[in-house]
XYZ file of C-alpha atoms in Angstrom:
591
model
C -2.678 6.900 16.091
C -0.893 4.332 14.468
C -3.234 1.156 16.701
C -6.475 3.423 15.289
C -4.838 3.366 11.647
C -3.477 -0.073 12.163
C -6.951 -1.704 12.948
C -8.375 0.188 9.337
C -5.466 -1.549 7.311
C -6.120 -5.341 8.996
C -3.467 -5.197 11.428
C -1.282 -3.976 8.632
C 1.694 -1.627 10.454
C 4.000 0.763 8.015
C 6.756 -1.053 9.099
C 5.078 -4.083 7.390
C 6.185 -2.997 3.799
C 6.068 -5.381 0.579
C 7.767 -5.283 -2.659
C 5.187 -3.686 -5.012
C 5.146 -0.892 -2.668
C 8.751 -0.420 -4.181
C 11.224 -0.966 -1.289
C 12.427 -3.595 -2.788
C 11.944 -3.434 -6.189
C 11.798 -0.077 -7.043
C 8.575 1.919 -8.240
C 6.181 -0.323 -9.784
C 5.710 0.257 -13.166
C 2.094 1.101 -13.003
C 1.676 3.298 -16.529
C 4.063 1.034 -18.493
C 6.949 3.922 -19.295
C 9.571 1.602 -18.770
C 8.357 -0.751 -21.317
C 7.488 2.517 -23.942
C 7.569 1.698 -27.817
C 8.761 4.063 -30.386
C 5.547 4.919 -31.224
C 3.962 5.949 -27.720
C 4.556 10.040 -27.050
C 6.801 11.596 -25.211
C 7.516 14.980 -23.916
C 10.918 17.074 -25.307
C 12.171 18.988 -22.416
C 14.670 21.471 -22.901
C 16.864 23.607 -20.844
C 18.727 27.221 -21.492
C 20.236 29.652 -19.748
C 18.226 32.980 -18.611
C 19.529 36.546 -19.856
C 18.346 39.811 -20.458
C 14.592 40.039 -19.798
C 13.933 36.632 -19.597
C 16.204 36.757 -16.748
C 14.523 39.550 -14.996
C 11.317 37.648 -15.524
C 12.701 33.784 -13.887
C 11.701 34.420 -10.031
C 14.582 31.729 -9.250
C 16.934 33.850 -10.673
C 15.914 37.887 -10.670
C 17.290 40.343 -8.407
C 15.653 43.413 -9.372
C 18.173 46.059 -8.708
C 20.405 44.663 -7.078
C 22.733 42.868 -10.262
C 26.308 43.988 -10.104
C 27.819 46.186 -12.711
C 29.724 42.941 -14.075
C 26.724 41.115 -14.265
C 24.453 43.553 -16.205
C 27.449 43.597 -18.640
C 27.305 39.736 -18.542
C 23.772 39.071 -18.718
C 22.423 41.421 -21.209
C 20.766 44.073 -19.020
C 21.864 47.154 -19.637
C 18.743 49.636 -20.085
C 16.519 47.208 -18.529
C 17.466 48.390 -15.270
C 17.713 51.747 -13.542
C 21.448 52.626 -12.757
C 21.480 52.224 -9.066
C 22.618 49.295 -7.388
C 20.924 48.264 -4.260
C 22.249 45.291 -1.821
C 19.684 42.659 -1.321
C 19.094 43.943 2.625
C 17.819 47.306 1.301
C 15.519 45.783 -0.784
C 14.373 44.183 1.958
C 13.886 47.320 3.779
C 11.933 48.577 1.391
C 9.466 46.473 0.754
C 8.505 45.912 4.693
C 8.302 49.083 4.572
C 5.680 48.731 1.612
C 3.673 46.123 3.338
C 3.694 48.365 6.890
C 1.744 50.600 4.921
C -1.569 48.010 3.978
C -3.795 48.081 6.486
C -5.874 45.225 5.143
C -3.836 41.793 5.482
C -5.297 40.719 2.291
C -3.231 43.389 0.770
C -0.404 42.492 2.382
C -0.874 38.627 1.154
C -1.464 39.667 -2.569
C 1.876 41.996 -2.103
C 3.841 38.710 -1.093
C 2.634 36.320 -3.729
C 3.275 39.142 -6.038
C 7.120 39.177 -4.329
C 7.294 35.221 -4.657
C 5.951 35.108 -8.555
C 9.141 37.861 -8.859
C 11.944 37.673 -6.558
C 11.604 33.881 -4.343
C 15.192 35.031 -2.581
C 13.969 38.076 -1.907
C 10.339 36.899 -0.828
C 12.080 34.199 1.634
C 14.570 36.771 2.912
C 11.610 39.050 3.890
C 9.676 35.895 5.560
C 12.869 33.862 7.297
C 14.205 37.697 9.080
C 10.418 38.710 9.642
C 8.964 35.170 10.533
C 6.639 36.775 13.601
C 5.536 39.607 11.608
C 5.071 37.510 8.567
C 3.755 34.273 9.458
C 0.268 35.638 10.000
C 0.156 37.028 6.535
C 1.169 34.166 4.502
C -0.364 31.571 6.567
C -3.147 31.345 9.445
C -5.120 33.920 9.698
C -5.268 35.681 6.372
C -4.572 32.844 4.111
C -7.944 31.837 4.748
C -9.708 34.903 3.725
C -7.424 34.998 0.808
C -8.876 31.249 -0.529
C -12.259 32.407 0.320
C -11.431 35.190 -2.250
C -8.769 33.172 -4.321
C -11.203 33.496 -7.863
C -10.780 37.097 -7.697
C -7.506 37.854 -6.253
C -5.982 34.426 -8.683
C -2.647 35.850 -10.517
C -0.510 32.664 -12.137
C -0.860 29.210 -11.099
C 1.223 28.767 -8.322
C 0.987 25.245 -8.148
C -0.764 22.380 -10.312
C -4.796 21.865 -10.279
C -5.637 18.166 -10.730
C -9.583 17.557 -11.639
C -11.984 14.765 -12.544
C -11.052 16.334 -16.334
C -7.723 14.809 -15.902
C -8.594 11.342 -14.813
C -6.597 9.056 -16.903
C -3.797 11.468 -17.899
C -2.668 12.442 -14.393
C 0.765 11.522 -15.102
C 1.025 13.560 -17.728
C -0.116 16.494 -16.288
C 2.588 15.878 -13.519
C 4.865 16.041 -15.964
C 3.438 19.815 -17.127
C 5.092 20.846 -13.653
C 8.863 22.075 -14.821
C 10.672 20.434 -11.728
C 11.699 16.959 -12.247
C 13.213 16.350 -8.588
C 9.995 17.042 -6.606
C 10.571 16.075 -2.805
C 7.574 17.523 -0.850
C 3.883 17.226 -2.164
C 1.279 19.045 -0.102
C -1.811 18.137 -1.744
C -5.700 19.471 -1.018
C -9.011 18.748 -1.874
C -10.511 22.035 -0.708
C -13.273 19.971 1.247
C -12.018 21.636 5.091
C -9.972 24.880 4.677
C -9.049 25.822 8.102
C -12.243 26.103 9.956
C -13.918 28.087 6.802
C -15.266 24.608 5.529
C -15.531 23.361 1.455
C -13.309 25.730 -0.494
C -13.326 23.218 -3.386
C -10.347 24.603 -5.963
C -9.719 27.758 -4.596
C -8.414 25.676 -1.332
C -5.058 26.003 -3.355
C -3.756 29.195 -1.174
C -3.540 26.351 1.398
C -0.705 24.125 0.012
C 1.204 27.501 -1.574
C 1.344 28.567 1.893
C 2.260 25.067 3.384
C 5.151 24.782 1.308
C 6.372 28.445 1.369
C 7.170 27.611 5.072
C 8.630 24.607 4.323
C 10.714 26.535 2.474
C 11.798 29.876 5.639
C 11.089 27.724 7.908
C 12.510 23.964 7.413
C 15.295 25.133 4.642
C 13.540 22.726 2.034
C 14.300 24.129 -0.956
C 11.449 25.809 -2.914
C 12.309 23.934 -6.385
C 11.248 20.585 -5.050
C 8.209 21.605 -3.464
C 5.171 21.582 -5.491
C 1.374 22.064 -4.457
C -1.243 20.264 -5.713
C -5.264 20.849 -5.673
C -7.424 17.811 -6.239
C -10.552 19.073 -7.673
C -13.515 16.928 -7.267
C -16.432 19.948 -7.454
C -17.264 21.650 -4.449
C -20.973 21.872 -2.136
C -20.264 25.359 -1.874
C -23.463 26.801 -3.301
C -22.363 30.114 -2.769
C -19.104 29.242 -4.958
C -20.679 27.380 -7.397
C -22.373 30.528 -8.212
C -19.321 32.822 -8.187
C -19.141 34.087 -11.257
C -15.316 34.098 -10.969
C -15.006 31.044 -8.781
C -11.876 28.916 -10.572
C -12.880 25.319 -10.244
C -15.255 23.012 -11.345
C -19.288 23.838 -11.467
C -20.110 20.920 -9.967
C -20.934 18.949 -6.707
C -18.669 17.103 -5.004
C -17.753 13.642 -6.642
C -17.519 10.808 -3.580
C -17.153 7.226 -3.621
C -15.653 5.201 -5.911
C -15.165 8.247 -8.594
C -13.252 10.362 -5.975
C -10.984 7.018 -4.712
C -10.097 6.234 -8.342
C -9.203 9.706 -8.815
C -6.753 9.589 -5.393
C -5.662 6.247 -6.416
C -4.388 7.318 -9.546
C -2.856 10.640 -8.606
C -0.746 8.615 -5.253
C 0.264 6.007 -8.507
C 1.546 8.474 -10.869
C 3.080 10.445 -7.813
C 5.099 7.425 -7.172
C 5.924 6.598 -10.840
C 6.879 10.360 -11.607
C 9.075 10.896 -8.373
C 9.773 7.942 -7.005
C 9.342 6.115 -3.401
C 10.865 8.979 -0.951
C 8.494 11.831 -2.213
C 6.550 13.217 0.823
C 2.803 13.485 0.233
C 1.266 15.738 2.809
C -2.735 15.617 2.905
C -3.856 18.715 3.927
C -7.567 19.921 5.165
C -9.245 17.008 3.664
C -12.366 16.719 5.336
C -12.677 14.068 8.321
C -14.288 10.809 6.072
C -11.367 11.325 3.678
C -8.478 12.410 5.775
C -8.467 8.915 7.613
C -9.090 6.781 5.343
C -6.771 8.168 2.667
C -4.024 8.035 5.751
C -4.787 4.390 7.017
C -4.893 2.929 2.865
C -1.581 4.876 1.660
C 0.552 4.819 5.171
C 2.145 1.559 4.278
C 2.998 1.784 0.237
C 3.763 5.891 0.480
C 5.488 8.171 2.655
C 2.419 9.988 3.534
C 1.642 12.252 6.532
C -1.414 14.378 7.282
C -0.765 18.037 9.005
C -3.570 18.105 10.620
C -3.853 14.606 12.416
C -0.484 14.024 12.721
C 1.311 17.620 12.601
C -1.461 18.974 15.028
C -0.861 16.054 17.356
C 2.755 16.644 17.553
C 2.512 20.304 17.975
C 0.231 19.921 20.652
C 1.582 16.912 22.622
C 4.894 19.442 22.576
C 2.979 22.167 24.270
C 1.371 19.446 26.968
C 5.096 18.280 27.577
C 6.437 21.718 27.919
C 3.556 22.739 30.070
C 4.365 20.172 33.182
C 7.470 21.946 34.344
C 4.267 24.962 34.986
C 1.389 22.612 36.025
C 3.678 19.967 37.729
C 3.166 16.139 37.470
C 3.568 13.508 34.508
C 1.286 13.553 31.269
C -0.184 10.048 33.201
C -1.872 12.278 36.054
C -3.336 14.757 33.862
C -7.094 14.587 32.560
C -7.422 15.837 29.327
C -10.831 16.609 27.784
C -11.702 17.448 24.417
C -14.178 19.906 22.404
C -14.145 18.441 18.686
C -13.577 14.940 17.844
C -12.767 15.219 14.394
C -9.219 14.487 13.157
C -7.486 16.946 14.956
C -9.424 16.061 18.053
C -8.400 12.271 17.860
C -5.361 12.403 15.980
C -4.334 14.759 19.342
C -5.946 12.469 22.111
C -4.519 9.329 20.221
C -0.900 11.036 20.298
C -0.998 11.694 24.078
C -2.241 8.173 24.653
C 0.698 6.572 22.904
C 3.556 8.701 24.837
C 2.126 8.211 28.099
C 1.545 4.499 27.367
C 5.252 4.787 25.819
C 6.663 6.237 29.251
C 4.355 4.415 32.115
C 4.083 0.604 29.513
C 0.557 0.837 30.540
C -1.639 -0.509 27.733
C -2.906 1.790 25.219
C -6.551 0.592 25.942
C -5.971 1.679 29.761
C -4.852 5.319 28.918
C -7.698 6.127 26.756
C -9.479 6.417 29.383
C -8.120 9.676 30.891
C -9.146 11.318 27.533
C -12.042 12.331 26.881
C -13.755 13.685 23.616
C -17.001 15.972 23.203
C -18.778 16.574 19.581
C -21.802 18.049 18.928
C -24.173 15.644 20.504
C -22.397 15.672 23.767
C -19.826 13.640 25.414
C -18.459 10.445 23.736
C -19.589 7.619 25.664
C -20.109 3.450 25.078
C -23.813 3.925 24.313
C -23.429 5.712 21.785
C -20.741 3.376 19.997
C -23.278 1.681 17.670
C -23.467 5.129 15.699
C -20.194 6.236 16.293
C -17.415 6.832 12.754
C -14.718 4.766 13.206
C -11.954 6.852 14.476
C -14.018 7.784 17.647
C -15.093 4.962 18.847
C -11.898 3.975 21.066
C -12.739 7.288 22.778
C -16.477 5.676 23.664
C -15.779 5.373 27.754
C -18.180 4.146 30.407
C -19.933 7.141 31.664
C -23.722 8.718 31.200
C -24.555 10.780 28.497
C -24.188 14.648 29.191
C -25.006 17.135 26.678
C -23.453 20.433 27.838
C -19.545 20.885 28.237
C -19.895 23.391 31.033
C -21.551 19.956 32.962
C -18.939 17.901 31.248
C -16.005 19.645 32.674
C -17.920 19.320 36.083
C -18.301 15.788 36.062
C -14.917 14.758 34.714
C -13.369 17.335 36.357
C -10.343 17.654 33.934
C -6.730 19.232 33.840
C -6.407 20.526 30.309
C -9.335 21.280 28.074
C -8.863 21.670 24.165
C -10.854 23.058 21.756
C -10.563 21.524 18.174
C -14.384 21.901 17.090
C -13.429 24.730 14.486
C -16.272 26.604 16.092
C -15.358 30.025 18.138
C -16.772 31.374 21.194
C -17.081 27.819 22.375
C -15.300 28.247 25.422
C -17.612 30.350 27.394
C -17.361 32.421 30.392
C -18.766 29.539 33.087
C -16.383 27.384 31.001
C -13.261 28.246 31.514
C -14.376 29.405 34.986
C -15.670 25.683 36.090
C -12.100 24.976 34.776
C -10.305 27.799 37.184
C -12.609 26.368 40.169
C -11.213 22.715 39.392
C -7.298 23.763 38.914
C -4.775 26.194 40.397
C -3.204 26.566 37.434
C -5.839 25.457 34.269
C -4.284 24.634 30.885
C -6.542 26.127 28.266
C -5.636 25.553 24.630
C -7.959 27.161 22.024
C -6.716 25.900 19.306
C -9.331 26.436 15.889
C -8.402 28.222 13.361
C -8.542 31.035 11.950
C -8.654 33.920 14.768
C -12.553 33.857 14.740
C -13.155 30.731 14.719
C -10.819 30.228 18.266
C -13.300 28.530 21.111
C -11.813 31.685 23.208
C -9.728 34.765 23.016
C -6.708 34.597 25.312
C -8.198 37.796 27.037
C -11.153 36.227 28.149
C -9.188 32.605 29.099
C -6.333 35.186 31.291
C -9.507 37.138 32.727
C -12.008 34.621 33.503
C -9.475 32.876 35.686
C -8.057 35.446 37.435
C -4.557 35.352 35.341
C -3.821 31.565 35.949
C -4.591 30.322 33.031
C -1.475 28.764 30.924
C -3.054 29.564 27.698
C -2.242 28.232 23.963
C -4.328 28.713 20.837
C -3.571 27.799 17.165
C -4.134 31.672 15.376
C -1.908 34.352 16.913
C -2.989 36.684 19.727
C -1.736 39.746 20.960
C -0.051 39.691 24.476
C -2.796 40.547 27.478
C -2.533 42.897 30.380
C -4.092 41.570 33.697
C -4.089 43.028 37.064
C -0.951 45.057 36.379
C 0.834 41.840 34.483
C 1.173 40.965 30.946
C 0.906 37.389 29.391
C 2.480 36.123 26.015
C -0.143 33.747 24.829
C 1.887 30.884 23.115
C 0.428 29.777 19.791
C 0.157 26.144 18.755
C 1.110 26.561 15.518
C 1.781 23.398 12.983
C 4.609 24.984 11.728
C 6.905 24.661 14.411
C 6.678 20.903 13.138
C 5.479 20.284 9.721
C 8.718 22.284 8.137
C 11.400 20.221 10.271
C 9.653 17.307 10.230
C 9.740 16.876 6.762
C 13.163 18.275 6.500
C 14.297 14.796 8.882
C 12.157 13.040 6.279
C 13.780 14.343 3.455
C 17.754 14.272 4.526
C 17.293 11.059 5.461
C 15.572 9.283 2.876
C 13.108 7.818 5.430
C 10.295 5.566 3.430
C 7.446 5.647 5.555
C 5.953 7.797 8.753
C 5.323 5.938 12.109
C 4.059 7.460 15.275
C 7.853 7.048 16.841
C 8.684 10.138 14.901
C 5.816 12.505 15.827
C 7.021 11.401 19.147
C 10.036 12.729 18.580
C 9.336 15.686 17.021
C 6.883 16.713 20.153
C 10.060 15.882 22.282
C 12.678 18.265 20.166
C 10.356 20.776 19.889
C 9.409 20.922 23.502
C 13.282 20.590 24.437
C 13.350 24.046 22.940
C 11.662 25.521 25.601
C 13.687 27.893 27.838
C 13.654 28.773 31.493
C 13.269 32.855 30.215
C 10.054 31.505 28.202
C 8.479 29.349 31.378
C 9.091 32.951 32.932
C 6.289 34.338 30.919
C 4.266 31.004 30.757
C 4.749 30.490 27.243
C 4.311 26.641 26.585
C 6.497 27.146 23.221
C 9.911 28.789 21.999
C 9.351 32.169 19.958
C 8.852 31.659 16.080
C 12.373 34.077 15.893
C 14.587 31.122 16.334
C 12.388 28.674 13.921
C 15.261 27.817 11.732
C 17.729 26.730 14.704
C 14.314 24.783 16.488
C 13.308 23.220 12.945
C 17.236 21.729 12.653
C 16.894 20.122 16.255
C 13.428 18.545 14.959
C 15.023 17.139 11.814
C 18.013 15.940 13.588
C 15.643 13.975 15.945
C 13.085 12.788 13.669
C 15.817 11.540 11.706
C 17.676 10.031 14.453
C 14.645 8.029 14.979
C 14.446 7.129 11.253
C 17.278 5.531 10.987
C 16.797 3.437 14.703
C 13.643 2.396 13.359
C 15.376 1.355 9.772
C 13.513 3.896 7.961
C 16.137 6.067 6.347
C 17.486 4.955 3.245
C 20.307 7.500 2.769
C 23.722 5.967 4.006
C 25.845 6.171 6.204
C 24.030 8.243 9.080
C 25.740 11.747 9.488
C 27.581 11.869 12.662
C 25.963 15.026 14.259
C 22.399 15.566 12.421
C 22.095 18.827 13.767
C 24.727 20.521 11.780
C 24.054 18.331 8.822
C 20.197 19.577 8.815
C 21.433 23.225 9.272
C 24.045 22.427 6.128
C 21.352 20.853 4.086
C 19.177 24.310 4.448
C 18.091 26.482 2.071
C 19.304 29.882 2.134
C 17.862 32.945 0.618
C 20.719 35.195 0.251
C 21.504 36.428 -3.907
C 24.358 34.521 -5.549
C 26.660 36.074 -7.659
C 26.159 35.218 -11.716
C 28.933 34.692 -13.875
């Protein structure tokens, strides 16, 4: 990933970093703050202290019924409150016993943003002890039918909307955001939410969600996350005629209007928070995501979820899966539906680790990956009208349209499906795949649930229960010829949330492929013989907290090898100090 990226920066690596970037000089003082005359404007921040009904209306600090005695003698709420006092684990109870009661997940989504706007402790509480139940609901698959919806189901501004109205002042609308130690940036244009397509503003349901798992899952603390949506207009006719879409009624804005506007939103990111803020690009659409990845790797800590995090998730789940299949990554075939930037971000991943563990040159491996889009197999005569960031997957072969006569000429070991188009993975498919392998590794992996190239029912049945089977939206477990398979579920956040929790407690300055490589290795290491048992390729989401600790601990390690991290000196065991530096949900008492 990092050659690909490498070769669209001029041989330029991330390790290759120069002063005005600000590692050695500190942020470059691009909007002249530093040199600020008594007559240019500033903002007056001020702070107090939250009692009485303010307090019961400041999410950071509420906790509905259950403030002590003491405190509602301390804090001015006497009358505001009924006279019971509940403990924070009843509350709990009560309000999954609430949400058990929708039987539209929408419902249930608008009930949790409703919890987060009121309670956050509470709302993390219910999503760290309930992650399984949860996870769907705030996150893949009902997150996207809540952006598809987000005009009319929009509440408060969860995070903050940057559009071509605020070119020129985007450092002042940073400012507008009341957190001045901002750590994690995830950060949308709305162009390709999930596999749903261009969103434009009301793509915003996609970084809230990012970051609330950051939060349960990683231990980032909420405060210094903040979620941005880069509004540039939207092609979405049917939006732009919403008469309560949120965003701007226009097309989209490209070229040099849409780079000036990224240009000066990374800038004033920089300025505002400094060089160790992580930007993560998320579900920008494939011309973008690249390029904006390739130009800001080397002056930003950037990383993009679903090139990168995607990659690592899945390169995890191939790693995990050879103690089923048998053999080394190197004498697997691995073929491809969708070459967008999951698609090669994925193939490029693989290609690096097994060049990494065989030292056979990247070039060479390539060439036991192969990539299908929608005008057939990728091959060198078709180079000349190839985007960039496919054409190292252009291999000597003939053209061949169809991937049920793809998978019978290359005849490969693992197929996955990253075209965001479902029922892709048809019935002669999967079975050319069961005719070609004892034990086929399937992995479906477009989101959300409808848009998955198969169901795990059909992958189990139409081989006969041999399939080891992975997709990226949940499914339910399946019952074949008397036995029942756990379909594992590729999910990014088993590594976005500890990934950038190793970024983040280490003060590491820049992402390089090293530590997606060992992030796929810590998460795969959490992989028990009792989970092989039931051919899951990947630990249940129940212990996420304990496997996001181990991934932080060994991105980090890598950080600091590679001379990355900034904060010194390295903690002796980074395990315990990632599991020290979470966030934890649980009420604090109030003097």
């Amino acid at each position: 990933m990092e050659s690909t990226l490498k070769e669209m920066r001029n041989g330029e690596s991330v390790l290759d970093m120069n002063d005005k970037s600000g590692v050695g000089g500190g942020v470059e003082d691009v909007y002249g703050e530093d040199r600020a005359t008594e007559d240019q404007l500033v903002t007056p921040w001020s702070f107090s202290v939250a009692s009485g009904y303010s307090l019961l209306r400041d999410p950071r600090y509420n906790k509905g019924l259950a403030f002590t005695e003491a405190e509602r003698d301390a804090h001015y709420l006497r009358g505001l409150l009924p006279p019971v006092v509940l403990s924070q684990d009843l509350q709990e109870k009560r309000l999954m016993h609430n949400l058990r009661q929708y039987k539209v997940p929408l419902q249930r989504y608008i009930a949790m943003m409703d919890l987060q706007e009121r309670n956050e402790r509470l709302f993390y509480k219910l999503l760290i002890d309930n992650v399984e139940e949860l996870l769907p609901v705030v996150y893949t698959p009902t997150v996207g039918e809540a952006c598809q919806k987000y005009g009319s189901i929009f509440r408060r501004p969860q995070g903050l909307y940057i559009s071509l109205k605020e070119k020129g002042k985007i450092l002042e609308v940073l400012k507008n955001w009341p957190e001045r130690n901002i750590q994690v940036i995830v950060v949308t244009d709305g162009e390709r939410i999930l596999g749903l397509g261009d969103l434009g503003c009301q793509g915003m349901g996609i970084p809230v969600g990012k970051l609330s798992l950051y939060t349960a899952l990683g231990g980032v603390r909420p405060s210094v996350c903040l979620p941005v949506t880069i509004d540039v207009g939207t092609n979405n006719k049917q939006l732009l005629e919403d008469e309560f879409y949120i965003g701007l009624r226009q097309r989209r804005a490209t070229g040099q209007e849409y780079a000036e506007l990224l240009d000066e939103f990374m800038s004033a990111v920089k300025q505002n928070y400094g060089e160790k803020v992580l930007v993560q690009f998320e579900d920008f659409a494939n011309h973008n995501a690249f390029e904006l990845l390739a130009k800001y790797g080397t002056t930003h800590l950037v990383f993009n979820d679903d090139i990168q995090g995607t990659a690592s998730v899945v390169l995890a789940g191939l790693v995990a899966a050879l103690r089923l299949v048998g053999g080394a990554l190197a004498d697997h075939t691995f073929l491809f539906l969708g070459a967008g930037e999951a698609g090669t971000g994925i193939a490029e991943l693989i290609a690096l680790e097994i060049s990494k563990k065989t030292d056979a040159p990247l070039e060479e491996v390539r060439k036991k990956i192969w990539l299908v889009d929608s005008k057939g197999l990728i091959v060198s005569s078709r180079k000349e009208s190839l985007q960039h960031f496919k054409k190292p997957w252009a291999h000597e072969h003939e053209p061949i349209k169809e991937l049920v006569d793809v998978v019978k000429a290359i005849k490969p070991t693992v197929l996955i499906g990253t075209s965001g188009v479902g029922k892709t993975f048809t019935k002669d498919i999967v079975e050319a795949m069961a005719s070609l392998n004892e034990k086929p590794l399937i992995l479906a992996l477009s989101n959300p649930t409808s848009q998955s190239e198969c169901t795990a029912e059909e992958a189990y049945t139409w081989t006969e229960g041999r399939a080891i089977f992975a997709s990226g939206s949940p499914f339910d477990p399946v019952e074949y010829d008397g036995k029942v398979f756990v379909p594992g579920q590729a999910n990014n956040a088993y590594i976005f949330p500890g990934f950038g929790l190793g970024l983040i407690m280490s003060g590491t300055i820049r992402v390089h492929d090293d530590l997606l490589l060992a992030a796929s290795e810590a998460l795969a290491a959490q992989v028990t013989e009792e989970n092989y048992e039931k051919r899951l390729i990947y630990p249940p989401f129940s212990n996420i907290r304990k496997i996001s600790a181990n991934i932080a601990a060994n991105v980090a390690a890598k950080a600091y090898e590679l001379g990355l991290a900034t904060r010194l000196p390295r903690p002796q065991d980074l395990v315990k100090y990632a599991e020290s530096c979470m966030y934890t949900p649980v009420y604090r008492h109030y003097r």
